[in-house]
PDB file of C-alpha atoms and ligand atoms in Angstrom:
ATOM      1  CA  MET A   1      21.196  -6.573  28.885  1.00  0.00           C
ATOM      2  CA  THR A   2      21.793  -6.555  25.134  1.00  0.00           C
ATOM      3  CA  PRO A   3      21.516  -9.858  23.220  1.00  0.00           C
ATOM      4  CA  GLU A   4      25.352  -9.938  23.285  1.00  0.00           C
ATOM      5  CA  GLY A   5      25.276  -9.873  27.114  1.00  0.00           C
ATOM      6  CA  PHE A   6      26.372  -6.284  27.765  1.00  0.00           C
ATOM      7  CA  GLU A   7      24.643  -3.886  30.154  1.00  0.00           C
ATOM      8  CA  GLN A   8      22.425  -1.917  27.778  1.00  0.00           C
ATOM      9  CA  MET A   9      23.399   1.653  28.666  1.00  0.00           C
ATOM     10  CA  PHE A  10      27.122   0.799  28.650  1.00  0.00           C
ATOM     11  CA  ALA A  11      26.732  -0.877  25.249  1.00  0.00           C
ATOM     12  CA  THR A  12      24.519   1.793  23.649  1.00  0.00           C
ATOM     13  CA  ASN A  13      26.219   4.911  24.957  1.00  0.00           C
ATOM     14  CA  TYR A  14      29.797   3.728  25.071  1.00  0.00           C
ATOM     15  CA  LEU A  15      30.937   0.331  23.775  1.00  0.00           C
ATOM     16  CA  GLY A  16      28.945   0.575  20.512  1.00  0.00           C
ATOM     17  CA  PRO A  17      30.385   4.009  19.624  1.00  0.00           C
ATOM     18  CA  PHE A  18      33.840   2.768  20.725  1.00  0.00           C
ATOM     19  CA  LEU A  19      33.660  -0.208  18.366  1.00  0.00           C
ATOM     20  CA  LEU A  20      32.084   1.789  15.524  1.00  0.00           C
ATOM     21  CA  THR A  21      34.869   4.366  15.751  1.00  0.00           C
ATOM     22  CA  ARG A  22      37.523   1.652  15.707  1.00  0.00           C
ATOM     23  CA  LEU A  23      35.928   0.010  12.644  1.00  0.00           C
ATOM     24  CA  LEU A  24      35.711   3.356  10.828  1.00  0.00           C
ATOM     25  CA  LEU A  25      39.381   4.272  11.412  1.00  0.00           C
ATOM     26  CA  PRO A  26      40.715   2.842   8.115  1.00  0.00           C
ATOM     27  CA  TYR A  27      38.104   4.872   6.207  1.00  0.00           C
ATOM     28  CA  LEU A  28      38.778   8.028   8.213  1.00  0.00           C
ATOM     29  CA  GLU A  29      42.483   7.541   7.587  1.00  0.00           C
ATOM     30  CA  ALA A  30      41.888   7.153   3.837  1.00  0.00           C
ATOM     31  CA  ALA A  31      39.790  10.346   3.808  1.00  0.00           C
ATOM     32  CA  ARG A  32      42.207  12.534   5.825  1.00  0.00           C
ATOM     33  CA  PRO A  33      41.853  15.178   7.159  1.00  0.00           C
ATOM     34  CA  SER A  34      39.030  13.675   9.246  1.00  0.00           C
ATOM     35  CA  ARG A  35      37.280  14.649  12.437  1.00  0.00           C
ATOM     36  CA  ILE A  36      35.810  12.313  15.046  1.00  0.00           C
ATOM     37  CA  ILE A  37      33.303  14.004  17.349  1.00  0.00           C
ATOM     38  CA  ASN A  38      31.670  12.120  20.208  1.00  0.00           C
ATOM     39  CA  VAL A  39      28.509  13.787  21.485  1.00  0.00           C
ATOM     40  CA  THR A  40      28.447  13.476  25.255  1.00  0.00           C
ATOM     41  CA  ALA A  41      28.239  15.581  28.421  1.00  0.00           C
ATOM     42  CA  PRO A  42      30.681  16.749  31.140  1.00  0.00           C
ATOM     43  CA  SER A  43      29.833  13.820  33.394  1.00  0.00           C
ATOM     44  CA  THR A  44      31.115  13.771  36.971  1.00  0.00           C
ATOM     45  CA  THR A  45      30.592   9.996  37.411  1.00  0.00           C
ATOM     46  CA  ARG A  46      33.913   8.138  37.449  1.00  0.00           C
ATOM     47  CA  PRO A  47      33.545   4.733  35.731  1.00  0.00           C
ATOM     48  CA  ASN A  48      34.409   1.839  38.060  1.00  0.00           C
ATOM     49  CA  LEU A  49      36.913  -0.244  36.108  1.00  0.00           C
ATOM     50  CA  ASP A  50      36.260  -3.214  38.404  1.00  0.00           C
ATOM     51  CA  ASP A  51      32.529  -3.086  37.705  1.00  0.00           C
ATOM     52  CA  LEU A  52      32.148  -1.432  34.283  1.00  0.00           C
ATOM     53  CA  GLN A  53      28.765  -3.024  33.624  1.00  0.00           C
ATOM     54  CA  GLY A  54      27.214  -2.642  37.058  1.00  0.00           C
ATOM     55  CA  GLU A  55      27.204  -6.330  37.884  1.00  0.00           C
ATOM     56  CA  ARG A  56      27.997  -5.672  41.548  1.00  0.00           C
ATOM     57  CA  LYS A  57      26.169  -2.384  42.016  1.00  0.00           C
ATOM     58  CA  PHE A  58      23.735  -0.832  39.551  1.00  0.00           C
ATOM     59  CA  SER A  59      21.762   2.396  39.384  1.00  0.00           C
ATOM     60  CA  SER A  60      20.389   3.755  36.127  1.00  0.00           C
ATOM     61  CA  LEU A  61      21.659   7.289  36.784  1.00  0.00           C
ATOM     62  CA  GLY A  62      25.095   5.981  37.806  1.00  0.00           C
ATOM     63  CA  ALA A  63      25.285   3.794  34.689  1.00  0.00           C
ATOM     64  CA  PHE A  64      24.233   6.735  32.517  1.00  0.00           C
ATOM     65  CA  GLY A  65      26.825   9.096  34.029  1.00  0.00           C
ATOM     66  CA  ALA A  66      29.595   6.497  33.823  1.00  0.00           C
ATOM     67  CA  SER A  67      28.800   5.752  30.174  1.00  0.00           C
ATOM     68  CA  LYS A  68      29.021   9.442  29.249  1.00  0.00           C
ATOM     69  CA  ALA A  69      32.302   9.802  31.185  1.00  0.00           C
ATOM     70  CA  ALA A  70      33.613   6.726  29.357  1.00  0.00           C
ATOM     71  CA  ASP A  71      32.889   8.512  26.059  1.00  0.00           C
ATOM     72  CA  LEU A  72      35.079  11.384  27.246  1.00  0.00           C
ATOM     73  CA  LEU A  73      37.931   9.166  28.482  1.00  0.00           C
ATOM     74  CA  PHE A  74      37.855   7.193  25.224  1.00  0.00           C
ATOM     75  CA  THR A  75      37.911  10.378  23.137  1.00  0.00           C
ATOM     76  CA  TYR A  76      40.964  11.673  25.015  1.00  0.00           C
ATOM     77  CA  ALA A  77      42.758   8.319  24.710  1.00  0.00           C
ATOM     78  CA  LEU A  78      41.955   8.252  20.998  1.00  0.00           C
ATOM     79  CA  ALA A  79      43.193  11.821  20.472  1.00  0.00           C
ATOM     80  CA  ARG A  80      46.560  10.933  22.039  1.00  0.00           C
ATOM     81  CA  ARG A  81      46.905   7.877  19.799  1.00  0.00           C
ATOM     82  CA  LEU A  82      45.853   9.702  16.610  1.00  0.00           C
ATOM     83  CA  GLY A  83      47.891  12.875  17.193  1.00  0.00           C
ATOM     84  CA  GLY A  84      49.756  13.907  14.014  1.00  0.00           C
ATOM     85  CA  ARG A  85      47.961  11.345  11.798  1.00  0.00           C
ATOM     86  CA  GLY A  86      45.475  13.721  10.163  1.00  0.00           C
ATOM     87  CA  ILE A  87      42.483  12.610  12.258  1.00  0.00           C
ATOM     88  CA  THR A  88      41.299  14.663  15.204  1.00  0.00           C
ATOM     89  CA  ALA A  89      39.168  13.292  18.055  1.00  0.00           C
ATOM     90  CA  ASN A  90      37.088  15.557  20.267  1.00  0.00           C
ATOM     91  CA  ALA A  91      34.004  15.398  22.428  1.00  0.00           C
ATOM     92  CA  TYR A  92      31.078  17.811  22.134  1.00  0.00           C
ATOM     93  CA  HIS A  93      28.584  18.795  24.806  1.00  0.00           C
ATOM     94  CA  PRO A  94      25.417  20.135  23.126  1.00  0.00           C
ATOM     95  CA  GLY A  95      24.007  21.626  26.340  1.00  0.00           C
ATOM     96  CA  ILE A  96      20.549  20.841  27.686  1.00  0.00           C
ATOM     97  CA  MET A  97      18.215  19.971  24.829  1.00  0.00           C
ATOM     98  CA  LYS A  98      14.484  19.414  24.602  1.00  0.00           C
ATOM     99  CA  THR A  99      14.561  15.786  23.454  1.00  0.00           C
ATOM    100  CA  ASN A 100      13.033  12.492  24.541  1.00  0.00           C
ATOM    101  CA  LEU A 101      16.311  11.166  25.936  1.00  0.00           C
ATOM    102  CA  ASN A 102      14.736  10.415  29.306  1.00  0.00           C
ATOM    103  CA  ARG A 103      11.558   8.791  28.027  1.00  0.00           C
ATOM    104  CA  THR A 104      12.357   5.427  29.651  1.00  0.00           C
ATOM    105  CA  ALA A 105      13.986   6.882  32.794  1.00  0.00           C
ATOM    106  CA  PRO A 106      12.371   6.453  36.238  1.00  0.00           C
ATOM    107  CA  THR A 107       9.431   8.837  36.798  1.00  0.00           C
ATOM    108  CA  PRO A 108      11.254  11.255  39.190  1.00  0.00           C
ATOM    109  CA  VAL A 109      14.082  11.662  36.649  1.00  0.00           C
ATOM    110  CA  ARG A 110      11.579  12.269  33.855  1.00  0.00           C
ATOM    111  CA  LEU A 111       9.746  14.895  35.934  1.00  0.00           C
ATOM    112  CA  VAL A 112      12.918  16.794  36.852  1.00  0.00           C
ATOM    113  CA  ALA A 113      14.226  16.570  33.279  1.00  0.00           C
ATOM    114  CA  GLY A 114      10.868  17.828  31.993  1.00  0.00           C
ATOM    115  CA  VAL A 115      10.989  20.932  34.196  1.00  0.00           C
ATOM    116  CA  VAL A 116      14.665  21.625  33.374  1.00  0.00           C
ATOM    117  CA  ASN A 117      13.934  21.198  29.660  1.00  0.00           C
ATOM    118  CA  LEU A 118      10.985  23.557  29.892  1.00  0.00           C
ATOM    119  CA  PHE A 119      13.030  26.406  31.352  1.00  0.00           C
ATOM    120  CA  ALA A 120      16.575  25.742  30.134  1.00  0.00           C
ATOM    121  CA  GLY A 121      16.371  23.372  27.168  1.00  0.00           C
ATOM    122  CA  ALA A 122      17.319  24.392  23.635  1.00  0.00           C
ATOM    123  CA  THR A 123      15.658  22.820  20.607  1.00  0.00           C
ATOM    124  CA  PRO A 124      17.807  20.107  18.968  1.00  0.00           C
ATOM    125  CA  GLU A 125      18.024  22.336  15.861  1.00  0.00           C
ATOM    126  CA  ARG A 126      19.441  25.220  17.892  1.00  0.00           C
ATOM    127  CA  ALA A 127      21.791  22.981  19.903  1.00  0.00           C
ATOM    128  CA  SER A 128      23.143  21.339  16.744  1.00  0.00           C
ATOM    129  CA  GLU A 129      24.293  24.649  15.249  1.00  0.00           C
ATOM    130  CA  GLY A 130      27.444  24.661  17.417  1.00  0.00           C
ATOM    131  CA  LEU A 131      28.080  21.002  16.629  1.00  0.00           C
ATOM    132  CA  VAL A 132      27.825  21.579  12.867  1.00  0.00           C
ATOM    133  CA  GLN A 133      30.144  24.567  13.205  1.00  0.00           C
ATOM    134  CA  PHE A 134      32.641  22.443  15.147  1.00  0.00           C
ATOM    135  CA  ALA A 135      32.461  19.642  12.584  1.00  0.00           C
ATOM    136  CA  THR A 136      32.967  21.837   9.540  1.00  0.00           C
ATOM    137  CA  SER A 137      34.708  25.144  10.335  1.00  0.00           C
ATOM    138  CA  VAL A 138      38.411  25.550   9.428  1.00  0.00           C
ATOM    139  CA  GLN A 139      38.752  27.322  12.771  1.00  0.00           C
ATOM    140  CA  PHE A 140      38.613  23.901  14.496  1.00  0.00           C
ATOM    141  CA  ALA A 141      40.651  21.892  11.949  1.00  0.00           C
ATOM    142  CA  ASP A 142      43.539  21.330  14.387  1.00  0.00           C
ATOM    143  CA  THR A 143      41.551  21.087  17.628  1.00  0.00           C
ATOM    144  CA  ASN A 144      42.334  17.685  19.138  1.00  0.00           C
ATOM    145  CA  GLY A 145      41.621  16.021  22.472  1.00  0.00           C
ATOM    146  CA  GLN A 146      39.150  18.600  23.759  1.00  0.00           C
ATOM    147  CA  LEU A 147      35.652  18.646  25.213  1.00  0.00           C
ATOM    148  CA  MET A 148      33.898  21.470  23.359  1.00  0.00           C
ATOM    149  CA  HIS A 149      30.721  23.339  24.194  1.00  0.00           C
ATOM    150  CA  GLY A 150      29.623  26.030  21.760  1.00  0.00           C
ATOM    151  CA  GLY A 151      32.917  27.344  20.406  1.00  0.00           C
ATOM    152  CA  LYS A 152      34.897  26.842  23.614  1.00  0.00           C
ATOM    153  CA  ALA A 153      36.887  24.053  25.279  1.00  0.00           C
ATOM    154  CA  ILE A 154      35.485  23.066  28.675  1.00  0.00           C
ATOM    155  CA  THR A 155      36.598  20.403  31.121  1.00  0.00           C
ATOM    156  CA  ALA A 156      35.201  17.737  33.408  1.00  0.00           C
ATOM    157  CA  PRO A 157      36.624  16.016  36.503  1.00  0.00           C
ATOM    158  CA  PHE A 158      39.202  13.220  36.092  1.00  0.00           C
ATOM    159  CA  ILE A 159      38.976  13.020  32.259  1.00  0.00           C
ATOM    160  CA  GLY A 160      42.619  14.109  31.971  1.00  0.00           C
ATOM    161  CA  ASP A 161      43.700  11.059  34.022  1.00  0.00           C
ATOM    162  CA  LYS A 162      45.816   9.178  31.467  1.00  0.00           C
ATOM    163  CA  ASP A 163      46.061   6.010  33.564  1.00  0.00           C
ATOM    164  CA  LEU A 164      42.262   5.862  33.746  1.00  0.00           C
ATOM    165  CA  GLN A 165      41.986   6.563  29.989  1.00  0.00           C
ATOM    166  CA  ASP A 166      44.467   3.798  29.174  1.00  0.00           C
ATOM    167  CA  SER A 167      42.933   1.263  31.576  1.00  0.00           C
ATOM    168  CA  LEU A 168      39.494   1.882  30.053  1.00  0.00           C
ATOM    169  CA  TRP A 169      40.982   1.634  26.556  1.00  0.00           C
ATOM    170  CA  LYS A 170      42.505  -1.751  27.400  1.00  0.00           C
ATOM    171  CA  ALA A 171      39.285  -3.089  28.952  1.00  0.00           C
ATOM    172  CA  SER A 172      37.207  -1.814  26.012  1.00  0.00           C
ATOM    173  CA  CYS A 173      39.505  -3.403  23.407  1.00  0.00           C
ATOM    174  CA  SER A 174      39.130  -6.698  25.222  1.00  0.00           C
ATOM    175  CA  LEU A 175      35.309  -6.420  25.428  1.00  0.00           C
ATOM    176  CA  ALA A 176      34.957  -5.281  21.787  1.00  0.00           C
ATOM    177  CA  ARG A 177      37.588  -7.798  20.651  1.00  0.00           C
ATOM    178  CA  VAL A 178      39.794  -5.323  18.814  1.00  0.00           C
ATOM    179  CA  GLN A 179      43.563  -4.796  19.007  1.00  0.00           C
ATOM    180  CA  GLU A 180      44.922  -2.328  21.532  1.00  0.00           C
ATOM    181  CA  THR A 181      47.268  -0.761  19.000  1.00  0.00           C
ATOM    182  CA  ILE A 182      45.869   1.552  16.325  1.00  0.00           C
TER     183      ILE A 182
HETATM  184  N1  NAP B   1      19.275  16.015  25.734  1.00  0.00           N
HETATM  185  C1  NAP B   1      20.222  16.595  26.439  1.00  0.00           C
HETATM  186  O1  NAP B   1      19.978  17.535  27.268  1.00  0.00           O
HETATM  187  C2  NAP B   1      21.664  16.194  26.256  1.00  0.00           C
HETATM  188  C3  NAP B   1      22.663  16.876  26.976  1.00  0.00           C
HETATM  189  C4  NAP B   1      23.993  16.489  26.806  1.00  0.00           C
HETATM  190  C5  NAP B   1      24.310  15.457  25.933  1.00  0.00           C
HETATM  191  N2  NAP B   1      23.312  14.813  25.250  1.00  0.00           N
HETATM  192  C6  NAP B   1      23.699  13.715  24.361  1.00  0.00           C
HETATM  193  O2  NAP B   1      23.202  13.908  23.046  1.00  0.00           O
HETATM  194  C7  NAP B   1      23.075  12.619  22.409  1.00  0.00           C
HETATM  195  C8  NAP B   1      21.733  12.537  21.704  1.00  0.00           C
HETATM  196  O3  NAP B   1      20.714  12.573  22.686  1.00  0.00           O
HETATM  197  P1  NAP B   1      19.352  13.340  22.497  1.00  0.00           P
HETATM  198  O4  NAP B   1      19.145  14.196  23.683  1.00  0.00           O
HETATM  199  O5  NAP B   1      19.314  13.964  21.122  1.00  0.00           O
HETATM  200  O6  NAP B   1      18.303  12.171  22.651  1.00  0.00           O
HETATM  201  P2  NAP B   1      17.391  11.380  21.612  1.00  0.00           P
HETATM  202  O7  NAP B   1      16.799  12.316  20.625  1.00  0.00           O
HETATM  203  O8  NAP B   1      16.489  10.529  22.434  1.00  0.00           O
HETATM  204  O9  NAP B   1      18.453  10.476  20.852  1.00  0.00           O
HETATM  205  C9  NAP B   1      18.967   9.299  21.433  1.00  0.00           C
HETATM  206  C10 NAP B   1      19.249   8.313  20.312  1.00  0.00           C
HETATM  207  O10 NAP B   1      19.746   7.095  20.897  1.00  0.00           O
HETATM  208  C11 NAP B   1      19.031   6.010  20.325  1.00  0.00           C
HETATM  209  N3  NAP B   1      18.912   4.919  21.289  1.00  0.00           N
HETATM  210  C12 NAP B   1      18.398   4.962  22.546  1.00  0.00           C
HETATM  211  N4  NAP B   1      18.443   3.766  23.124  1.00  0.00           N
HETATM  212  C13 NAP B   1      19.002   2.918  22.215  1.00  0.00           C
HETATM  213  C14 NAP B   1      19.333   1.539  22.219  1.00  0.00           C
HETATM  214  N5  NAP B   1      19.124   0.761  23.294  1.00  0.00           N
HETATM  215  N6  NAP B   1      19.909   1.030  21.104  1.00  0.00           N
HETATM  216  C15 NAP B   1      20.159   1.796  20.028  1.00  0.00           C
HETATM  217  N7  NAP B   1      19.868   3.119  19.978  1.00  0.00           N
HETATM  218  C16 NAP B   1      19.301   3.671  21.050  1.00  0.00           C
HETATM  219  C17 NAP B   1      17.669   6.554  19.980  1.00  0.00           C
HETATM  220  O11 NAP B   1      17.104   5.800  18.940  1.00  0.00           O
HETATM  221  P3  NAP B   1      15.487   5.708  18.780  1.00  0.00           P
HETATM  222  O12 NAP B   1      15.004   7.097  18.570  1.00  0.00           O
HETATM  223  O13 NAP B   1      15.355   4.804  17.600  1.00  0.00           O
HETATM  224  O14 NAP B   1      14.997   5.126  20.063  1.00  0.00           O
HETATM  225  C18 NAP B   1      18.015   7.978  19.513  1.00  0.00           C
HETATM  226  O15 NAP B   1      18.361   7.998  18.129  1.00  0.00           O
HETATM  227  C19 NAP B   1      23.272  11.582  23.514  1.00  0.00           C
HETATM  228  O16 NAP B   1      24.583  11.076  23.422  1.00  0.00           O
HETATM  229  C20 NAP B   1      23.105  12.395  24.798  1.00  0.00           C
HETATM  230  O17 NAP B   1      23.804  11.838  25.889  1.00  0.00           O
HETATM  231  C21 NAP B   1      22.004  15.156  25.386  1.00  0.00           C
END
């Protein structure tokens, strides 16, 4: 748990970025055109809205997957709300990277991740090239509400579910104590 009482992975991967983005909106609006890019992954773990912080059932992999899916759902909800206001919101999947992301994961996860990284992982420098391109190129100035990988839009299960996006939005506003309307 964080000192504020949130499940740590939910807070670090999702609720913190959610709140930060909300607090930055006035500045992004003043600096239009602006781009919001959430770095995440095409997670297949559907967040459980009745147990967002794993109080009833917890597994570290499940919490990780749900937090990354929440980033996607939030990005899509944000893109719908910001449409036409000079701020775009997209998610970016960097691909498998050789980083220390799993350094505190359970040993089996670390071992598997180590092998995958060895054979399929890109260096962070290489993986960030596509992200920098997406953040700066005029080619992507109007791209909104997409999950991008390299220069292409990709998809993930259930992230287009607007009811799920809006329910998560509502729950997140309540947890982060911000207004629902932006
Ligand atoms: N690596 C991959 O294959 C991969 C694939 C798809 C998506 N991604 C995404 O890419 C992003 C960056 O990950 P990465 O692979 O580059 O890993 P990374 O180098 O380990 O970066 C993770 C960052 O999160 C910070 N962090 C971790 N726990 C924290 C906590 N409890 N409170 C505050 N900060 C915390 C770390 O800070 P410290 O260094 O100070 O601990 C670090 O700056 C993540 O969103 C990840 O999900 C990675």
